[in-house]
PDB file of C-alpha atoms in Angstrom:
ATOM      1  CA  MET A 289      91.061 122.875  76.640  1.00 57.00           C
ATOM      2  CA  SER A 290      92.556 124.218  73.400  1.00 78.00           C
ATOM      3  CA  SER A 291      90.377 127.348  73.538  1.00 82.00           C
ATOM      4  CA  LYS A 292      91.863 128.020  76.978  1.00 84.00           C
ATOM      5  CA  TYR A 293      95.407 127.917  75.520  1.00 86.00           C
ATOM      6  CA  LEU A 294      94.300 130.117  72.625  1.00 88.00           C
ATOM      7  CA  LEU A 295      92.927 132.687  75.075  1.00 89.00           C
ATOM      8  CA  TYR A 296      96.173 132.627  77.096  1.00 90.00           C
ATOM      9  CA  GLY A 297      98.162 133.009  73.890  1.00 90.00           C
ATOM     10  CA  ILE A 298      96.123 136.022  72.788  1.00 92.00           C
ATOM     11  CA  ILE A 299      96.436 137.647  76.230  1.00 92.00           C
ATOM     12  CA  ALA A 300     100.209 137.045  76.240  1.00 92.00           C
ATOM     13  CA  ALA A 301     100.519 138.505  72.726  1.00 93.00           C
ATOM     14  CA  VAL A 302      98.515 141.606  73.698  1.00 94.00           C
ATOM     15  CA  ILE A 303     100.645 142.100  76.830  1.00 94.00           C
ATOM     16  CA  LEU A 304     103.851 141.748  74.794  1.00 95.00           C
ATOM     17  CA  ILE A 305     102.624 144.280  72.231  1.00 94.00           C
ATOM     18  CA  ILE A 306     101.662 146.751  74.979  1.00 94.00           C
ATOM     19  CA  VAL A 307     105.067 146.344  76.677  1.00 94.00           C
ATOM     20  CA  TRP A 308     106.799 146.838  73.318  1.00 93.00           C
ATOM     21  CA  ILE A 309     104.796 150.004  72.503  1.00 92.00           C
ATOM     22  CA  VAL A 310     105.354 151.514  75.962  1.00 91.00           C
ATOM     23  CA  GLY A 311     109.077 150.679  75.877  1.00 86.00           C
ATOM     24  CA  ASP A 312     109.474 152.185  72.421  1.00 84.00           C
ATOM     25  CA  THR A 313     107.585 155.324  73.460  1.00 81.00           C
ATOM     26  CA  VAL A 314     109.643 155.854  76.612  1.00 79.00           C
ATOM     27  CA  SER A 315     112.976 155.349  74.839  1.00 75.00           C
ATOM     28  CA  GLN A 316     112.456 158.027  72.151  1.00 72.00           C
ATOM     29  CA  PRO A 317     115.398 160.441  71.840  1.00 68.00           C
ATOM     30  CA  GLY A 318     114.868 164.006  72.967  1.00 66.00           C
ATOM     31  CA  VAL A 319     116.614 167.247  73.858  1.00 69.00           C
ATOM     32  CA  GLY A 320     117.873 165.704  77.105  1.00 68.00           C
ATOM     33  CA  ASP A 321     119.908 163.175  75.119  1.00 65.00           C
ATOM     34  CA  LEU A 322     121.994 165.850  73.383  1.00 70.00           C
ATOM     35  CA  LYS A 323     125.481 166.556  74.657  1.00 76.00           C
ATOM     36  CA  GLY A 324     125.994 169.995  76.125  1.00 76.00           C
ATOM     37  CA  ASP A 325     123.579 172.287  77.904  1.00 82.00           C
ATOM     38  CA  PHE A 326     120.563 173.728  76.123  1.00 86.00           C
ATOM     39  CA  ILE A 327     118.580 176.217  78.193  1.00 87.00           C
ATOM     40  CA  GLU A 328     115.557 177.954  76.687  1.00 88.00           C
ATOM     41  CA  MET A 329     115.813 181.545  77.883  1.00 90.00           C
ATOM     42  CA  ALA A 330     112.911 183.104  75.940  1.00 91.00           C
ATOM     43  CA  SER A 331     110.174 181.973  73.603  1.00 91.00           C
ATOM     44  CA  TYR A 332     107.326 183.379  71.558  1.00 91.00           C
ATOM     45  CA  ARG A 333     104.296 181.704  69.987  1.00 91.00           C
ATOM     46  CA  ASN A 334     101.614 183.670  68.231  1.00 87.00           C
ATOM     47  CA  GLU A 335      97.970 183.234  69.198  1.00 84.00           C
ATOM     48  CA  ASN A 336      96.945 182.096  65.719  1.00 73.00           C
ATOM     49  CA  ASN A 337      95.611 178.549  65.756  1.00 73.00           C
ATOM     50  CA  THR A 338      93.856 178.613  62.386  1.00 74.00           C
ATOM     51  CA  GLY A 339      96.682 179.975  60.251  1.00 76.00           C
ATOM     52  CA  PRO A 340     100.451 179.759  60.366  1.00 85.00           C
ATOM     53  CA  VAL A 341     101.851 179.268  63.857  1.00 88.00           C
ATOM     54  CA  ILE A 342     105.038 181.260  64.458  1.00 90.00           C
ATOM     55  CA  ARG A 343     107.461 180.013  67.103  1.00 91.00           C
ATOM     56  CA  ILE A 344     110.686 181.787  68.076  1.00 92.00           C
ATOM     57  CA  TYR A 345     113.163 180.615  70.717  1.00 94.00           C
ATOM     58  CA  ALA A 346     116.292 182.100  72.286  1.00 93.00           C
ATOM     59  CA  VAL A 347     118.468 179.279  73.620  1.00 92.00           C
ATOM     60  CA  TYR A 348     121.739 179.273  75.528  1.00 92.00           C
ATOM     61  CA  THR A 349     124.035 176.397  74.577  1.00 90.00           C
ATOM     62  CA  SER A 350     127.436 175.255  75.765  1.00 86.00           C
ATOM     63  CA  ASP A 351     127.897 173.109  72.635  1.00 82.00           C
ATOM     64  CA  SER A 352     128.437 175.042  69.426  1.00 82.00           C
ATOM     65  CA  THR A 353     128.760 172.130  67.007  1.00 85.00           C
ATOM     66  CA  ARG A 354     126.555 172.358  63.942  1.00 88.00           C
ATOM     67  CA  GLU A 355     125.181 168.827  64.269  1.00 89.00           C
ATOM     68  CA  THR A 356     124.074 169.257  67.875  1.00 88.00           C
ATOM     69  CA  MET A 357     122.358 172.578  67.206  1.00 89.00           C
ATOM     70  CA  LEU A 358     120.626 171.087  64.138  1.00 89.00           C
ATOM     71  CA  ASP A 359     119.431 168.167  66.253  1.00 88.00           C
ATOM     72  CA  TYR A 360     118.100 170.564  68.898  1.00 88.00           C
ATOM     73  CA  GLY A 361     116.279 172.604  66.257  1.00 89.00           C
ATOM     74  CA  ASN A 362     114.712 169.487  64.792  1.00 87.00           C
ATOM     75  CA  PHE A 363     113.436 168.476  68.243  1.00 85.00           C
ATOM     76  CA  MET A 364     111.559 171.784  68.596  1.00 86.00           C
ATOM     77  CA  PRO A 365     107.829 171.783  67.786  1.00 84.00           C
ATOM     78  CA  HIS A 366     106.812 172.732  64.267  1.00 84.00           C
ATOM     79  CA  THR A 367     103.355 173.127  62.779  1.00 82.00           C
ATOM     80  CA  LYS A 368     102.434 172.500  59.164  1.00 82.00           C
ATOM     81  CA  TYR A 369     102.541 175.858  57.318  1.00 84.00           C
ATOM     82  CA  GLY A 370     104.068 177.434  60.428  1.00 87.00           C
ATOM     83  CA  ASN A 371     107.569 178.737  61.034  1.00 89.00           C
ATOM     84  CA  THR A 372     109.994 177.818  63.826  1.00 91.00           C
ATOM     85  CA  LYS A 373     113.170 179.819  64.527  1.00 93.00           C
ATOM     86  CA  VAL A 374     115.767 179.007  67.163  1.00 94.00           C
ATOM     87  CA  PHE A 375     118.526 181.510  67.970  1.00 94.00           C
ATOM     88  CA  PHE A 376     121.521 179.972  69.750  1.00 94.00           C
ATOM     89  CA  PHE A 377     123.703 182.007  72.128  1.00 93.00           C
ATOM     90  CA  ASP A 378     127.055 181.118  73.687  1.00 89.00           C
ATOM     91  CA  ASP A 379     126.891 183.369  76.759  1.00 85.00           C
ATOM     92  CA  ARG A 380     124.115 182.794  79.266  1.00 86.00           C
ATOM     93  CA  GLU A 381     124.278 186.359  80.562  1.00 88.00           C
ATOM     94  CA  PHE A 382     123.993 187.752  77.030  1.00 86.00           C
ATOM     95  CA  THR A 383     121.034 185.662  75.911  1.00 89.00           C
ATOM     96  CA  PRO A 384     117.778 187.617  75.519  1.00 90.00           C
ATOM     97  CA  LYS A 385     115.191 187.076  78.237  1.00 91.00           C
ATOM     98  CA  SER A 386     112.388 188.352  75.989  1.00 90.00           C
ATOM     99  CA  ILE A 387     111.833 188.287  72.244  1.00 90.00           C
ATOM    100  CA  ARG A 388     109.406 189.887  69.807  1.00 88.00           C
ATOM    101  CA  PRO A 389     107.617 188.438  66.793  1.00 85.00           C
ATOM    102  CA  SER A 390     108.861 191.108  64.379  1.00 84.00           C
ATOM    103  CA  GLU A 391     112.267 192.515  63.480  1.00 86.00           C
ATOM    104  CA  PRO A 392     114.282 193.203  65.489  1.00 89.00           C
ATOM    105  CA  ILE A 393     113.451 190.020  67.352  1.00 87.00           C
ATOM    106  CA  PHE A 394     115.774 190.941  70.217  1.00 89.00           C
ATOM    107  CA  GLU A 395     117.948 193.896  71.181  1.00 88.00           C
ATOM    108  CA  SER A 396     121.066 194.472  69.073  1.00 88.00           C
ATOM    109  CA  LYS A 397     123.355 194.104  72.118  1.00 90.00           C
ATOM    110  CA  TYR A 398     122.733 190.331  71.970  1.00 89.00           C
ATOM    111  CA  GLU A 399     123.679 189.937  68.297  1.00 88.00           C
ATOM    112  CA  LYS A 400     127.420 189.425  68.899  1.00 90.00           C
ATOM    113  CA  ASN A 401     126.661 186.419  71.137  1.00 89.00           C
ATOM    114  CA  CYS A 402     124.293 184.776  68.648  1.00 91.00           C
ATOM    115  CA  ILE A 403     126.313 181.866  67.265  1.00 93.00           C
ATOM    116  CA  ALA A 404     123.649 180.351  65.002  1.00 93.00           C
ATOM    117  CA  VAL A 405     120.059 180.456  63.847  1.00 95.00           C
ATOM    118  CA  PHE A 406     117.954 177.430  62.925  1.00 95.00           C
ATOM    119  CA  GLU A 407     114.769 177.895  60.923  1.00 93.00           C
ATOM    120  CA  LYS A 408     112.161 175.423  59.768  1.00 93.00           C
ATOM    121  CA  THR A 409     109.975 177.107  57.159  1.00 89.00           C
ATOM    122  CA  ALA A 410     106.302 176.684  56.348  1.00 86.00           C
ATOM    123  CA  MET A 411     107.107 173.963  53.818  1.00 86.00           C
ATOM    124  CA  GLY A 412     109.383 172.092  56.244  1.00 84.00           C
ATOM    125  CA  ASP A 413     112.661 173.272  54.712  1.00 88.00           C
ATOM    126  CA  VAL A 414     115.488 173.592  57.229  1.00 91.00           C
ATOM    127  CA  ARG A 415     117.850 176.558  57.150  1.00 93.00           C
ATOM    128  CA  PHE A 416     120.861 176.836  59.416  1.00 93.00           C
ATOM    129  CA  LYS A 417     123.342 179.694  59.535  1.00 92.00           C
ATOM    130  CA  LYS A 418     126.287 180.150  61.878  1.00 92.00           C
ATOM    131  CA  TYR A 419     127.046 183.690  63.048  1.00 89.00           C
ATOM    132  CA  PRO A 420     124.031 185.273  61.311  1.00 89.00           C
ATOM    133  CA  PHE A 421     124.806 188.823  62.457  1.00 84.00           C
ATOM    134  CA  GLN A 422     128.443 188.989  61.329  1.00 82.00           C
TER     135      GLN A 422
END
């Protein structure tokens, strides 16, 4: 009889652990939890899978607070020894629809609407600059 209760106890414990893991996984914060609109208008990722992975994003945002843009940048994917750059724009019509991997990353007509750039370097250092083209 006691082995039956032990089995039920183990099954209940396993079910509780599974429910806890699934609940914790589903409730992770993400870009959707940030206030304001963030719309990815253009992105680039190089084809290199064995060396540094370069990611560049052009994002329209309605929220220009430093903290929110930093949070968004930190939510973006980053690969060890890779580089991730996110350019934030305040006008949806003047956000680039295509970007290039080398300078200039986008046409100069978009520079005046770029309100910030977030960069996570190969060593994981975060750089953030408001109005990078002024």
